Amino acid sequence: MAPAPGTVIPSHYRHCFGCGEDHPAGLHLALTAGEGLAVEGTMTVGEHHQGAPGLAHGGILAAAFDEVLGALNWLMAAPAVTGRLEVDFRRPVPVGSVLHLHAEITGATGRKVFTRAVGRIGAPDGPVVVTAAALFVQVPLEHFVEHGRPEDVQRAVADRADGSTEFRLEVNP
Protein backbone atom coordinates (compact mmCIF):
# COMPACT_ATOMS: atom_id res chain seq x y z
CA MET A 1 0.00 0.00 0.00
CA ALA A 2 3.07 2.28 0.06
CA PRO A 3 3.13 5.13 -2.48
CA ALA A 4 5.05 4.49 -5.71
CA PRO A 5 8.67 5.68 -5.92
CA GLY A 6 8.82 9.36 -6.79
CA THR A 7 5.42 10.10 -5.22
CA VAL A 8 5.50 13.30 -3.18
CA ILE A 9 4.99 12.67 0.54
CA PRO A 10 2.81 15.61 1.55
CA SER A 11 3.08 17.49 4.79
CA HIS A 12 1.11 15.78 7.53
CA TYR A 13 0.32 19.24 8.91
CA ARG A 14 0.89 22.57 7.12
CA HIS A 15 2.21 24.19 10.32
CA CYS A 16 4.72 21.42 11.11
CA PHE A 17 8.23 22.76 11.77
CA GLY A 18 9.80 20.00 9.65
CA CYS A 19 7.59 19.65 6.59
CA GLY A 20 4.92 22.32 6.86
CA GLU A 21 4.77 24.84 4.04
CA ASP A 22 3.05 27.37 6.32
CA HIS A 23 5.63 27.36 9.13
CA PRO A 24 7.53 30.66 8.71
CA ALA A 25 10.88 29.43 10.09
CA GLY A 26 10.44 25.73 9.33
CA LEU A 27 12.71 23.35 7.49
CA HIS A 28 10.32 23.00 4.53
CA LEU A 29 11.57 19.50 3.80
CA ALA A 30 10.60 18.19 0.37
CA LEU A 31 9.98 14.44 0.61
CA THR A 32 9.29 11.71 -1.94
CA ALA A 33 8.77 7.97 -1.68
CA GLY A 34 11.87 5.99 -2.61
CA GLU A 35 12.37 2.39 -3.66
CA GLY A 36 10.97 -0.18 -1.24
CA LEU A 37 10.46 1.19 2.26
CA ALA A 38 12.52 4.34 1.75
CA VAL A 39 12.03 8.10 1.59
CA GLU A 40 14.20 10.74 -0.09
CA GLY A 41 14.26 14.34 1.01
CA THR A 42 16.00 17.66 0.57
CA MET A 43 16.24 20.87 2.53
CA THR A 44 18.25 24.03 2.12
CA VAL A 45 20.03 25.16 5.27
CA GLY A 46 18.98 28.77 5.70
CA GLU A 47 20.11 31.71 7.81
CA HIS A 48 17.53 30.91 10.52
CA HIS A 49 18.93 27.34 10.84
CA GLN A 50 22.40 28.34 12.02
CA GLY A 51 24.05 27.78 15.39
CA ALA A 52 27.72 28.62 15.04
CA PRO A 53 28.26 31.48 12.57
CA GLY A 54 27.58 30.17 9.07
CA LEU A 55 26.91 26.57 10.17
CA ALA A 56 23.72 24.58 10.73
CA HIS A 57 22.69 24.12 14.35
CA GLY A 58 22.94 20.48 15.43
CA GLY A 59 19.44 20.55 16.90
CA ILE A 60 18.04 21.74 13.57
CA LEU A 61 19.78 18.85 11.80
CA ALA A 62 18.40 16.43 14.40
CA ALA A 63 14.91 17.83 13.75
CA ALA A 64 15.38 17.28 9.99
CA PHE A 65 16.31 13.66 10.59
CA ASP A 66 13.39 13.15 12.99
CA GLU A 67 11.11 14.46 10.25
CA VAL A 68 12.48 12.38 7.37
CA LEU A 69 12.62 9.23 9.52
CA GLY A 70 9.09 9.92 10.74
CA ALA A 71 7.88 10.28 7.15
CA LEU A 72 8.65 6.59 6.69
CA ASN A 73 5.53 5.87 8.69
CA TRP A 74 3.45 7.13 5.72
CA LEU A 75 4.77 4.05 3.91
CA MET A 76 3.48 1.84 6.71
CA ALA A 77 0.09 3.65 6.61
CA ALA A 78 0.19 3.92 10.40
CA PRO A 79 0.65 6.98 12.62
CA ALA A 80 3.65 6.77 14.94
CA VAL A 81 5.66 8.85 17.39
CA THR A 82 9.40 9.05 17.95
CA GLY A 83 10.53 6.73 20.73
CA ARG A 84 14.29 7.22 20.31
CA LEU A 85 16.48 9.25 17.96
CA GLU A 86 20.26 8.91 17.64
CA VAL A 87 22.18 11.39 15.48
CA ASP A 88 25.87 11.25 14.55
CA PHE A 89 27.40 14.48 13.25
CA ARG A 90 30.31 13.74 10.91
CA ARG A 91 31.04 17.09 9.23
CA PRO A 92 29.86 20.69 9.57
CA VAL A 93 26.95 21.72 7.36
CA PRO A 94 27.36 25.29 6.04
CA VAL A 95 24.44 27.69 5.68
CA GLY A 96 23.32 27.66 2.06
CA SER A 97 23.99 23.93 1.66
CA VAL A 98 21.41 21.62 0.18
CA LEU A 99 21.08 18.61 2.46
CA HIS A 100 20.08 15.37 0.70
CA LEU A 101 18.45 12.84 3.02
CA HIS A 102 17.84 9.14 2.45
CA ALA A 103 15.86 7.21 5.08
CA GLU A 104 14.71 3.62 5.19
CA ILE A 105 12.85 1.20 7.41
CA THR A 106 15.18 -1.51 8.66
CA GLY A 107 12.62 -3.57 10.56
CA ALA A 108 9.28 -3.67 12.33
CA THR A 109 7.90 -5.76 15.13
CA GLY A 110 4.59 -5.24 16.85
CA ARG A 111 4.14 -1.46 17.22
CA LYS A 112 7.88 -0.73 16.83
CA VAL A 113 9.36 0.56 13.55
CA PHE A 114 13.17 0.72 13.24
CA THR A 115 14.72 3.22 10.83
CA ARG A 116 18.02 4.72 9.69
CA ALA A 117 19.08 7.65 7.52
CA VAL A 118 22.05 9.36 5.94
CA GLY A 119 22.47 13.02 5.02
CA ARG A 120 24.83 14.28 2.30
CA ILE A 121 25.58 17.78 1.11
CA GLY A 122 25.71 19.03 -2.46
CA ALA A 123 24.25 15.95 -4.14
CA PRO A 124 22.62 12.62 -3.32
CA ASP A 125 26.08 11.03 -3.58
CA GLY A 126 27.92 13.93 -1.92
CA PRO A 127 29.93 13.71 1.28
CA VAL A 128 28.16 12.18 4.29
CA VAL A 129 27.63 14.84 6.97
CA VAL A 130 25.09 13.27 9.32
CA THR A 131 23.71 9.79 10.00
CA ALA A 132 20.81 8.85 12.23
CA ALA A 133 18.75 5.94 13.51
CA ALA A 134 15.38 6.02 15.22
CA LEU A 135 12.72 3.89 16.80
CA PHE A 136 9.09 4.85 16.19
CA VAL A 137 6.11 3.51 18.09
CA GLN A 138 2.82 3.19 16.25
CA VAL A 139 -0.11 4.87 18.01
CA PRO A 140 -3.82 5.27 17.24
CA LEU A 141 -4.94 8.61 15.81
CA GLU A 142 -6.73 9.25 19.09
CA HIS A 143 -3.28 9.78 20.65
CA PHE A 144 -3.01 13.11 18.83
CA VAL A 145 -6.57 14.12 19.68
CA GLU A 146 -6.01 13.31 23.35
CA HIS A 147 -2.62 15.03 23.70
CA GLY A 148 -2.68 17.81 21.07
CA ARG A 149 -4.10 21.30 21.50
CA PRO A 150 -7.73 21.08 20.35
CA GLU A 151 -7.47 24.10 17.99
CA ASP A 152 -4.43 22.61 16.25
CA VAL A 153 -6.05 19.19 15.91
CA GLN A 154 -9.11 20.83 14.34
CA ARG A 155 -6.89 22.83 11.97
CA ALA A 156 -5.15 19.61 10.87
CA VAL A 157 -8.50 17.91 10.29
CA ALA A 158 -9.70 20.93 8.29
CA ASP A 159 -6.51 20.81 6.17
CA ARG A 160 -7.36 17.25 5.15
CA ALA A 161 -11.05 17.97 4.63
CA ASP A 162 -10.36 20.79 2.15
CA GLY A 163 -8.39 18.42 -0.08
CA SER A 164 -4.99 20.01 0.54
CA THR A 165 -3.41 16.56 0.35
CA GLU A 166 -4.22 13.18 -1.10
CA PHE A 167 -3.67 11.55 2.30
CA ARG A 168 -6.65 11.68 4.63
CA LEU A 169 -6.71 12.03 8.40
CA GLU A 170 -9.79 10.18 9.67
CA VAL A 171 -10.07 11.23 13.32
CA ASN A 172 -13.72 10.17 13.68
CA PRO A 173 -14.29 7.53 10.99
CSV table of C-alpha atoms in Angstrom, one decimal:
chain,number,residue,atom,x,y,z
A,1,MET,CA,0.0,0.0,0.0
A,2,ALA,CA,3.1,2.3,0.1
A,3,PRO,CA,3.1,5.1,-2.5
A,4,ALA,CA,5.0,4.5,-5.7
A,5,PRO,CA,8.7,5.7,-5.9
A,6,GLY,CA,8.8,9.4,-6.8
A,7,THR,CA,5.4,10.1,-5.2
A,8,VAL,CA,5.5,13.3,-3.2
A,9,ILE,CA,5.0,12.7,0.5
A,10,PRO,CA,2.8,15.6,1.5
A,11,SER,CA,3.1,17.5,4.8
A,12,HIS,CA,1.1,15.8,7.5
A,13,TYR,CA,0.3,19.2,8.9
A,14,ARG,CA,0.9,22.6,7.1
A,15,HIS,CA,2.2,24.2,10.3
A,16,CYS,CA,4.7,21.4,11.1
A,17,PHE,CA,8.2,22.8,11.8
A,18,GLY,CA,9.8,20.0,9.7
A,19,CYS,CA,7.6,19.6,6.6
A,20,GLY,CA,4.9,22.3,6.9
A,21,GLU,CA,4.8,24.8,4.0
A,22,ASP,CA,3.1,27.4,6.3
A,23,HIS,CA,5.6,27.4,9.1
A,24,PRO,CA,7.5,30.7,8.7
A,25,ALA,CA,10.9,29.4,10.1
A,26,GLY,CA,10.4,25.7,9.3
A,27,LEU,CA,12.7,23.3,7.5
A,28,HIS,CA,10.3,23.0,4.5
A,29,LEU,CA,11.6,19.5,3.8
A,30,ALA,CA,10.6,18.2,0.4
A,31,LEU,CA,10.0,14.4,0.6
A,32,THR,CA,9.3,11.7,-1.9
A,33,ALA,CA,8.8,8.0,-1.7
A,34,GLY,CA,11.9,6.0,-2.6
A,35,GLU,CA,12.4,2.4,-3.7
A,36,GLY,CA,11.0,-0.2,-1.2
A,37,LEU,CA,10.5,1.2,2.3
A,38,ALA,CA,12.5,4.3,1.7
A,39,VAL,CA,12.0,8.1,1.6
A,40,GLU,CA,14.2,10.7,-0.1
A,41,GLY,CA,14.3,14.3,1.0
A,42,THR,CA,16.0,17.7,0.6
A,43,MET,CA,16.2,20.9,2.5
A,44,THR,CA,18.2,24.0,2.1
A,45,VAL,CA,20.0,25.2,5.3
A,46,GLY,CA,19.0,28.8,5.7
A,47,GLU,CA,20.1,31.7,7.8
A,48,HIS,CA,17.5,30.9,10.5
A,49,HIS,CA,18.9,27.3,10.8
A,50,GLN,CA,22.4,28.3,12.0
A,51,GLY,CA,24.0,27.8,15.4
A,52,ALA,CA,27.7,28.6,15.0
A,53,PRO,CA,28.3,31.5,12.6
A,54,GLY,CA,27.6,30.2,9.1
A,55,LEU,CA,26.9,26.6,10.2
A,56,ALA,CA,23.7,24.6,10.7
A,57,HIS,CA,22.7,24.1,14.4
A,58,GLY,CA,22.9,20.5,15.4
A,59,GLY,CA,19.4,20.5,16.9
A,60,ILE,CA,18.0,21.7,13.6
A,61,LEU,CA,19.8,18.9,11.8
A,62,ALA,CA,18.4,16.4,14.4
A,63,ALA,CA,14.9,17.8,13.7
A,64,ALA,CA,15.4,17.3,10.0
A,65,PHE,CA,16.3,13.7,10.6
A,66,ASP,CA,13.4,13.2,13.0
A,67,GLU,CA,11.1,14.5,10.2
A,68,VAL,CA,12.5,12.4,7.4
A,69,LEU,CA,12.6,9.2,9.5
A,70,GLY,CA,9.1,9.9,10.7
A,71,ALA,CA,7.9,10.3,7.2
A,72,LEU,CA,8.7,6.6,6.7
A,73,ASN,CA,5.5,5.9,8.7
A,74,TRP,CA,3.5,7.1,5.7
A,75,LEU,CA,4.8,4.0,3.9
A,76,MET,CA,3.5,1.8,6.7
A,77,ALA,CA,0.1,3.7,6.6
A,78,ALA,CA,0.2,3.9,10.4
A,79,PRO,CA,0.6,7.0,12.6
A,80,ALA,CA,3.7,6.8,14.9
A,81,VAL,CA,5.7,8.9,17.4
A,82,THR,CA,9.4,9.0,18.0
A,83,GLY,CA,10.5,6.7,20.7
A,84,ARG,CA,14.3,7.2,20.3
A,85,LEU,CA,16.5,9.2,18.0
A,86,GLU,CA,20.3,8.9,17.6
A,87,VAL,CA,22.2,11.4,15.5
A,88,ASP,CA,25.9,11.2,14.6
A,89,PHE,CA,27.4,14.5,13.2
A,90,ARG,CA,30.3,13.7,10.9
A,91,ARG,CA,31.0,17.1,9.2
A,92,PRO,CA,29.9,20.7,9.6
A,93,VAL,CA,26.9,21.7,7.4
A,94,PRO,CA,27.4,25.3,6.0
A,95,VAL,CA,24.4,27.7,5.7
A,96,GLY,CA,23.3,27.7,2.1
A,97,SER,CA,24.0,23.9,1.7
A,98,VAL,CA,21.4,21.6,0.2
A,99,LEU,CA,21.1,18.6,2.5
A,100,HIS,CA,20.1,15.4,0.7
A,101,LEU,CA,18.5,12.8,3.0
A,102,HIS,CA,17.8,9.1,2.5
A,103,ALA,CA,15.9,7.2,5.1
A,104,GLU,CA,14.7,3.6,5.2
A,105,ILE,CA,12.9,1.2,7.4
A,106,THR,CA,15.2,-1.5,8.7
A,107,GLY,CA,12.6,-3.6,10.6
A,108,ALA,CA,9.3,-3.7,12.3
A,109,THR,CA,7.9,-5.8,15.1
A,110,GLY,CA,4.6,-5.2,16.8
A,111,ARG,CA,4.1,-1.5,17.2
A,112,LYS,CA,7.9,-0.7,16.8
A,113,VAL,CA,9.4,0.6,13.6
A,114,PHE,CA,13.2,0.7,13.2
A,115,THR,CA,14.7,3.2,10.8
A,116,ARG,CA,18.0,4.7,9.7
A,117,ALA,CA,19.1,7.6,7.5
A,118,VAL,CA,22.1,9.4,5.9
A,119,GLY,CA,22.5,13.0,5.0
A,120,ARG,CA,24.8,14.3,2.3
A,121,ILE,CA,25.6,17.8,1.1
A,122,GLY,CA,25.7,19.0,-2.5
A,123,ALA,CA,24.3,16.0,-4.1
A,124,PRO,CA,22.6,12.6,-3.3
A,125,ASP,CA,26.1,11.0,-3.6
A,126,GLY,CA,27.9,13.9,-1.9
A,127,PRO,CA,29.9,13.7,1.3
A,128,VAL,CA,28.2,12.2,4.3
A,129,VAL,CA,27.6,14.8,7.0
A,130,VAL,CA,25.1,13.3,9.3
A,131,THR,CA,23.7,9.8,10.0
A,132,ALA,CA,20.8,8.8,12.2
A,133,ALA,CA,18.7,5.9,13.5
A,134,ALA,CA,15.4,6.0,15.2
A,135,LEU,CA,12.7,3.9,16.8
A,136,PHE,CA,9.1,4.9,16.2
A,137,VAL,CA,6.1,3.5,18.1
A,138,GLN,CA,2.8,3.2,16.2
A,139,VAL,CA,-0.1,4.9,18.0
A,140,PRO,CA,-3.8,5.3,17.2
A,141,LEU,CA,-4.9,8.6,15.8
A,142,GLU,CA,-6.7,9.2,19.1
A,143,HIS,CA,-3.3,9.8,20.6
A,144,PHE,CA,-3.0,13.1,18.8
A,145,VAL,CA,-6.6,14.1,19.7
A,146,GLU,CA,-6.0,13.3,23.4
A,147,HIS,CA,-2.6,15.0,23.7
A,148,GLY,CA,-2.7,17.8,21.1
A,149,ARG,CA,-4.1,21.3,21.5
A,150,PRO,CA,-7.7,21.1,20.3
A,151,GLU,CA,-7.5,24.1,18.0
A,152,ASP,CA,-4.4,22.6,16.2
A,153,VAL,CA,-6.1,19.2,15.9
A,154,GLN,CA,-9.1,20.8,14.3
A,155,ARG,CA,-6.9,22.8,12.0
A,156,ALA,CA,-5.1,19.6,10.9
A,157,VAL,CA,-8.5,17.9,10.3
A,158,ALA,CA,-9.7,20.9,8.3
A,159,ASP,CA,-6.5,20.8,6.2
A,160,ARG,CA,-7.4,17.2,5.2
A,161,ALA,CA,-11.1,18.0,4.6
A,162,ASP,CA,-10.4,20.8,2.2
A,163,GLY,CA,-8.4,18.4,-0.1
A,164,SER,CA,-5.0,20.0,0.5
A,165,THR,CA,-3.4,16.6,0.3
A,166,GLU,CA,-4.2,13.2,-1.1
A,167,PHE,CA,-3.7,11.6,2.3
A,168,ARG,CA,-6.7,11.7,4.6
A,169,LEU,CA,-6.7,12.0,8.4
A,170,GLU,CA,-9.8,10.2,9.7
A,171,VAL,CA,-10.1,11.2,13.3
A,172,ASN,CA,-13.7,10.2,13.7
A,173,PRO,CA,-14.3,7.5,11.0
